[in-house]
Short mmCIF file of C-alpha atoms and ligand atoms in Angstrom, two decimals:
data_model
loop_
_atom_site.label_atom_id
_atom_site.label_comp_id
_atom_site.label_asym_id
_atom_site.label_seq_id
_atom_site.Cartn_x
_atom_site.Cartn_y
_atom_site.Cartn_z
CA UNK Y 288 40.82 -1.68 -20.41
CA UNK Y 289 41.56 -0.93 -16.74
CA UNK Y 290 39.41 1.57 -14.85
CA UNK Y 291 42.35 4.01 -14.71
CA UNK Y 292 42.41 4.26 -18.51
CA UNK Y 293 38.78 5.21 -18.93
CA UNK Y 294 38.28 8.24 -21.10
CA UNK Y 295 35.75 10.96 -20.48
CA UNK Y 296 33.62 9.41 -23.27
CA UNK Y 297 33.69 5.98 -21.53
CA UNK Y 298 32.57 7.53 -18.27
CA UNK Y 299 29.85 9.45 -20.06
CA UNK Y 300 28.59 6.20 -21.60
CA UNK Y 301 28.55 4.49 -18.18
CA UNK Y 302 26.67 7.43 -16.71
CA UNK Y 303 24.10 7.31 -19.54
CA UNK Y 304 23.60 3.57 -19.01
CA UNK Y 305 23.11 4.09 -15.29
CA UNK Y 306 20.69 6.93 -15.98
CA UNK Y 307 18.62 4.70 -18.32
CA UNK Y 308 18.75 1.98 -15.67
CA UNK Y 309 17.29 4.35 -13.04
CA UNK Y 310 14.70 5.65 -15.52
CA UNK Y 311 13.30 2.12 -15.75
CA UNK Y 312 12.48 2.31 -12.03
CA UNK Y 313 10.90 5.72 -12.49
CA UNK Y 314 8.63 4.30 -15.22
CA UNK Y 315 7.72 1.34 -13.01
CA UNK Y 316 6.71 3.70 -10.21
CA UNK Y 317 4.55 5.83 -12.54
CA UNK Y 318 2.93 2.65 -13.80
CA UNK Y 319 2.00 1.45 -10.31
CA UNK Y 320 0.88 4.93 -9.32
CA UNK Y 321 -1.50 4.93 -12.29
CA UNK Y 322 -2.70 1.42 -11.40
CA UNK Y 323 -3.38 2.56 -7.83
CA UNK Y 324 -5.24 5.62 -9.08
CA UNK Y 325 -7.54 3.37 -11.12
CA UNK Y 326 -8.04 1.00 -8.17
CA UNK Y 327 -8.85 3.99 -5.95
CA UNK Y 328 -11.49 5.30 -8.36
CA UNK Y 329 -13.01 1.83 -8.87
CA UNK Y 330 -13.10 1.19 -5.15
CA UNK Y 331 -14.73 4.57 -4.55
CA UNK Y 332 -17.36 3.81 -7.20
CA UNK Y 333 -18.12 0.23 -6.08
CA UNK Y 334 -17.84 0.58 -2.29
CA UNK Y 335 -18.41 4.33 -1.98
CA UNK Y 336 -15.20 4.51 0.01
CA UNK Y 337 -11.51 5.08 -0.68
CA UNK Y 338 -9.17 2.80 1.32
CA UNK Y 339 -5.98 4.61 0.28
CA UNK Y 340 -5.03 7.58 2.45
CA UNK Y 341 -1.67 8.32 0.85
CA UNK Y 342 0.84 6.97 -1.65
CA UNK Y 343 4.47 8.05 -1.68
CA UNK Y 344 7.34 6.75 -3.71
CA UNK Y 345 11.07 7.19 -3.98
CA UNK Y 346 14.04 6.04 -6.02
CA UNK Y 347 17.07 5.04 -3.95
CA UNK Y 348 19.96 7.49 -4.39
CA UNK Y 349 23.14 6.21 -6.14
CA UNK Y 350 24.92 6.65 -2.79
CA UNK Y 351 22.46 4.37 -0.96
CA UNK Y 352 22.48 1.86 -3.84
CA UNK Y 353 26.27 1.66 -3.62
CA UNK Y 354 26.27 1.32 0.18
CA UNK Y 355 23.60 -1.40 0.11
CA UNK Y 356 25.43 -3.27 -2.68
CA UNK Y 357 28.70 -3.18 -0.72
CA UNK Y 358 26.92 -4.32 2.46
CA UNK Y 359 25.36 -7.27 0.60
CA UNK Y 360 28.62 -8.14 -1.16
CA UNK Y 361 26.96 -7.47 -4.51
CA UNK Y 362 29.17 -6.67 -7.53
CA UNK Y 363 28.96 -3.05 -8.59
CA UNK Y 364 27.60 -3.69 -12.05
CA UNK Y 365 24.12 -2.99 -13.38
CA UNK Y 366 23.08 -6.64 -13.86
CA UNK Y 367 24.02 -7.68 -10.31
CA UNK Y 368 22.51 -4.57 -8.77
CA UNK Y 369 19.28 -5.06 -10.73
CA UNK Y 370 19.03 -8.62 -9.50
CA UNK Y 371 20.09 -8.20 -5.86
CA UNK Y 372 18.98 -4.73 -4.76
CA UNK Y 373 15.24 -5.04 -4.96
CA UNK Y 374 14.19 -1.81 -3.30
CA UNK Y 375 15.71 0.69 -5.75
CA UNK Y 376 12.13 1.72 -6.44
CA UNK Y 377 10.02 1.93 -3.29
CA UNK Y 378 6.36 2.70 -2.89
CA UNK Y 379 4.52 3.20 0.39
CA UNK Y 380 0.74 2.95 0.56
CA UNK Y 381 -0.96 4.20 3.70
CA UNK Y 382 -4.49 2.97 4.21
CA UNK Y 383 -7.25 3.63 6.66
CA UNK Y 384 -7.83 0.19 8.18
CA UNK Y 385 -5.85 -3.04 8.56
CA UNK Y 386 -8.30 -4.99 6.37
CA UNK Y 387 -7.68 -2.47 3.56
CA UNK Y 388 -4.03 -3.58 3.47
CA UNK Y 389 -5.01 -7.08 2.38
CA UNK Y 390 -7.66 -5.76 -0.06
CA UNK Y 391 -4.99 -3.64 -1.76
CA UNK Y 392 -2.57 -6.55 -1.75
CA UNK Y 393 -5.18 -8.76 -3.43
CA UNK Y 394 -5.99 -6.12 -6.01
CA UNK Y 395 -2.28 -5.93 -6.90
CA UNK Y 396 -1.85 -9.72 -6.90
CA UNK Y 397 -4.79 -10.11 -9.28
CA UNK Y 398 -3.27 -7.86 -11.90
CA UNK Y 399 -1.94 -9.89 -14.79
CA UNK Y 400 1.03 -7.60 -15.41
CA UNK Y 401 2.31 -7.60 -11.83
CA UNK Y 402 4.10 -10.61 -10.34
CA UNK Y 403 4.59 -10.95 -6.59
CA UNK Y 404 8.16 -12.12 -6.02
CA UNK Y 405 8.26 -11.97 -2.24
CA UNK Y 406 5.91 -11.15 0.61
CA UNK Y 407 6.87 -10.34 4.20
CA UNK Y 408 3.96 -9.97 6.54
CA UNK Y 409 5.15 -7.95 9.51
CA UNK Y 410 1.51 -7.54 10.57
CA UNK Y 411 0.81 -11.21 11.26
CA UNK Y 412 4.40 -11.52 12.58
CA UNK Y 413 5.57 -8.08 13.78
CA UNK Y 414 9.31 -7.44 14.12
CA UNK Y 415 10.84 -7.70 17.61
CA UNK Y 416 10.81 -3.90 18.01
CA UNK Y 417 7.06 -3.74 17.20
CA UNK Y 418 7.37 -2.72 13.52
CA UNK Y 419 4.28 -3.67 11.52
CA UNK Y 420 3.67 -3.40 7.75
CA UNK Y 421 3.09 -5.64 4.77
CA UNK Y 422 6.07 -5.72 2.40
CA UNK Y 423 5.87 -6.95 -1.17
CA UNK Y 424 8.55 -7.21 -3.79
CA UNK Y 425 6.79 -7.08 -7.13
CA UNK Y 426 8.07 -7.38 -10.67
CA UNK Y 427 6.69 -4.82 -13.11
CA UNK Y 428 7.08 -4.80 -16.90
CA UNK Y 429 8.25 -1.54 -18.43
CA UNK Y 430 8.46 -0.65 -22.08
CA UNK Y 431 11.52 1.33 -23.14
CA UNK Y 432 11.90 2.65 -26.72
CA UNK Y 433 13.89 -0.44 -27.78
CA UNK Y 434 12.99 -3.20 -25.29
CA UNK Y 435 10.68 -4.60 -22.63
CA UNK Y 436 12.15 -5.10 -19.17
CA UNK Y 437 10.96 -6.26 -15.77
CA UNK Y 438 12.07 -4.38 -12.70
CA UNK Y 439 11.55 -4.99 -8.99
CA UNK Y 440 9.62 -2.55 -6.84
CA UNK Y 441 9.30 -2.75 -3.06
CA UNK Y 442 5.76 -1.96 -1.89
CA UNK Y 443 5.10 -1.27 1.78
CA UNK Y 444 1.45 -1.25 2.77
CA UNK Y 445 0.48 -0.04 6.24
CA UNK Y 446 -2.22 1.77 8.20
CA UNK Y 447 -1.92 5.38 9.37
CA UNK Y 448 -1.14 4.13 12.89
CA UNK Y 449 1.59 1.75 11.62
CA UNK Y 450 3.04 4.57 9.53
CA UNK Y 451 2.94 7.00 12.45
CA UNK Y 452 4.91 4.56 14.60
CA UNK Y 453 7.45 3.62 11.88
CA UNK Y 454 8.09 7.21 10.83
CA UNK Y 455 8.65 8.41 14.37
CA UNK Y 456 10.74 5.39 15.34
CA UNK Y 457 12.95 6.15 12.35
CA UNK Y 458 13.25 9.80 13.48
CA UNK Y 459 13.97 8.86 17.09
CA UNK Y 460 16.89 6.60 16.07
CA UNK Y 461 18.10 8.78 13.20
CA UNK Y 462 21.91 9.08 13.09
CA UNK Y 463 22.29 7.02 16.28
CA UNK Y 464 24.50 4.00 15.64
CA UNK Y 465 25.18 2.76 19.17
CA UNK Y 466 23.40 0.22 21.36
CA UNK Y 467 19.85 1.43 22.05
CA UNK Y 468 19.08 1.84 25.77
CA UNK Y 469 16.86 -1.02 26.98
CA UNK Y 470 14.20 1.29 28.50
CA UNK Y 471 13.75 3.20 25.23
CA UNK Y 472 13.49 -0.04 23.27
CA UNK Y 473 10.79 -1.34 25.61
CA UNK Y 474 8.82 1.92 25.56
CA UNK Y 475 8.90 2.08 21.75
CA UNK Y 476 7.66 -1.47 21.59
CA UNK Y 477 4.86 -0.54 24.02
CA UNK Y 478 4.00 2.41 21.77
CA UNK Y 479 3.70 -0.05 18.85
CA UNK Y 480 1.22 -2.10 20.91
CA UNK Y 481 -0.82 1.06 21.60
CA UNK Y 482 -0.81 1.89 17.86
CA UNK Y 483 -2.03 -1.63 17.15
CA UNK Y 484 -4.83 -1.31 19.74
CA UNK Y 485 -5.87 1.93 18.04
CA UNK Y 486 -5.99 0.13 14.68
CA UNK Y 487 -8.16 -2.63 16.14
CA UNK Y 488 -10.49 -0.12 17.80
CA UNK Y 489 -10.90 2.00 14.63
CA UNK Y 490 -11.51 -1.11 12.50
CA UNK Y 491 -14.19 -2.36 14.95
CA UNK Y 492 -15.93 1.06 14.90
CA UNK Y 493 -15.73 1.13 11.10
CA UNK Y 494 -17.31 -2.35 10.83
CA UNK Y 495 -20.05 -1.43 13.29
CA UNK Y 496 -20.87 1.81 11.46
CA UNK Y 497 -20.95 -0.04 8.14
CA UNK Y 498 -23.58 -2.37 9.55
CA UNK Y 499 -25.64 0.60 10.75
CA UNK Y 500 -25.26 2.33 7.35
CA UNK Y 501 -26.25 -0.88 5.53
CA UNK Y 502 -29.47 -1.18 7.57
CA UNK Y 503 -30.31 2.49 6.92
CA UNK Y 504 -29.78 2.11 3.19
CA UNK Y 505 -31.92 -1.05 3.26
CA UNK Y 506 -34.71 1.10 4.83
CA UNK Y 507 -34.17 3.74 2.14
CA UNK Y 508 -34.51 1.05 -0.55
CA UNK Y 509 -37.85 0.06 0.96
CA UNK Y 510 -39.10 3.61 0.64
CA UNK Y 511 -38.29 3.79 -3.04
CA UNK Y 512 -40.64 2.50 -5.70
CA UNK Y 513 -39.63 2.19 -9.33
CA UNK Y 514 -42.34 1.85 -11.94
CA UNK Y 515 -40.82 1.46 -15.39
CA UNK Y 516 -38.49 4.46 -15.58
CA UNK Y 517 -40.16 6.53 -12.90
CA UNK Y 518 -39.15 6.62 -9.27
CA UNK Y 519 -41.63 7.26 -6.49
CA UNK Y 520 -41.21 7.83 -2.81
CA UNK Y 521 -43.20 5.33 -0.76
CA UNK Y 522 -43.69 6.87 2.71
CA UNK Y 523 -42.84 4.41 5.43
CA UNK Y 524 -46.12 4.91 7.44
CA UNK Y 525 -48.03 4.15 4.23
CA UNK Y 526 -45.93 1.03 3.57
CA UNK Y 527 -46.42 -0.01 7.16
CA UNK Y 528 -50.19 0.39 6.98
CA UNK Y 529 -50.30 -1.66 3.75
CA UNK Y 530 -48.49 -4.40 5.63
CA UNK Y 531 -50.99 -4.19 8.51
CA UNK Y 532 -53.85 -4.29 6.04
CA UNK Y 533 -52.61 -7.58 4.60
CA UNK Y 534 -52.24 -9.00 8.09
CA UNK Y 535 -55.80 -7.87 8.96
CA UNK Y 536 -57.27 -9.31 5.75
CA UNK Y 537 -55.38 -12.58 6.40
CA UNK Y 538 -56.91 -12.68 9.89
CA UNK Y 539 -60.46 -12.18 8.55
P1 0O2 R 90 14.68 2.90 3.30
O1 0O2 R 90 15.44 4.17 3.25
O2 0O2 R 90 13.46 2.98 4.17
O3 0O2 R 90 14.39 2.34 1.97
P2 0O2 R 90 16.68 -5.74 2.49
O4 0O2 R 90 15.97 -4.49 1.98
O5 0O2 R 90 16.09 -7.02 1.96
O6 0O2 R 90 18.14 -5.67 2.39
P3 0O2 R 90 15.39 -6.26 4.96
O7 0O2 R 90 15.61 -5.69 6.32
O8 0O2 R 90 15.32 -7.74 4.86
O9 0O2 R 90 16.50 -5.67 4.03
O10 0O2 R 90 14.08 -5.68 4.31
P4 0O2 R 90 12.68 -5.47 4.98
O11 0O2 R 90 12.56 -6.22 6.25
O12 0O2 R 90 11.69 -5.78 3.91
O13 0O2 R 90 12.69 -3.91 5.36
C1 0O2 R 90 13.07 -2.93 4.45
C2 0O2 R 90 12.43 -1.59 4.73
O14 0O2 R 90 11.32 -1.69 5.63
C3 0O2 R 90 13.34 -0.59 5.39
O15 0O2 R 90 14.06 0.09 4.40
C4 0O2 R 90 12.37 0.34 6.10
O16 0O2 R 90 11.80 1.26 5.18
C5 0O2 R 90 11.29 -0.59 6.56
N1 0O2 R 90 11.58 -1.14 7.89
C6 0O2 R 90 11.91 -2.41 8.18
N2 0O2 R 90 12.06 -2.56 9.51
C7 0O2 R 90 11.82 -1.36 10.08
C8 0O2 R 90 11.82 -0.90 11.43
O17 0O2 R 90 12.09 -1.62 12.38
N3 0O2 R 90 11.53 0.42 11.63
C9 0O2 R 90 11.23 1.26 10.60
N4 0O2 R 90 10.93 2.53 10.90
N5 0O2 R 90 11.22 0.85 9.32
C10 0O2 R 90 11.52 -0.45 9.05
P5 0O2 R 90 15.54 0.55 4.65
O18 0O2 R 90 16.45 -0.43 4.02
O19 0O2 R 90 15.76 0.83 6.09
O20 0O2 R 90 15.71 1.88 3.89
#
């Protein structure tokens, strides 16, 4: 049957199939969002700190899917699109510090149900314009009423500073399709370097404060005494004098 002879019912069936196809991506995104929620709560409980500042997700519009497929020379059928357009579902995780990016990556990698298909590290090797982020293409199983499927999801993990730069760079160039003036390109790249310096500075301060906090909590542990199920406060001057006493008795 040629496309011209399609009936309203045929078109309706195609639309339904496409709708179910997109729903698969929606389910995959909810699944990862739930996974991230669990990781967030676990992390908060274990480390008393939440590395995830924000999570946003989107499904590519049919318009953008079609444009990307045409650009890539991909056939406009569901199987080819599913295989070749791997960012139909996109998820962006913004974290506090650069080291959090790799922690989150590892937490995702270690999940049995998620398979990492591709990884692009634009942090270790930033793009020429200064863009930095960690990109993963992951494969996620989803369970429809009549079948199990695996769909690709693009995950971008970045710090607040990386996100600030990328969002504004996108806005600055929005709807501009000509050659970018050299001076603006250079200044944007310099701004990316400044954002990176800010990341490094904040991470160093965070590490230093963690060390200070760890030593304080070690002191607090010293001042707590647990006898069977009862907790007592052991005043530091008292503890200190006990220590001196042992030294004195050793000296005698
Ligand atoms: P949108 O609307 O953000 O989703 P591919 O997706 O494989 O065809 P590519 O370039 O190999 O294309 O993928 P890559 O490098 O993983 O980058 C894809 C996405 O990363 C982009 O999505 C952007 O979201 C982001 N990105 C990559 N480079 C830049 C950059 O220089 N500046 C900014 N602001 N974002 C960038 P799309 O396709 O643009 O669309």
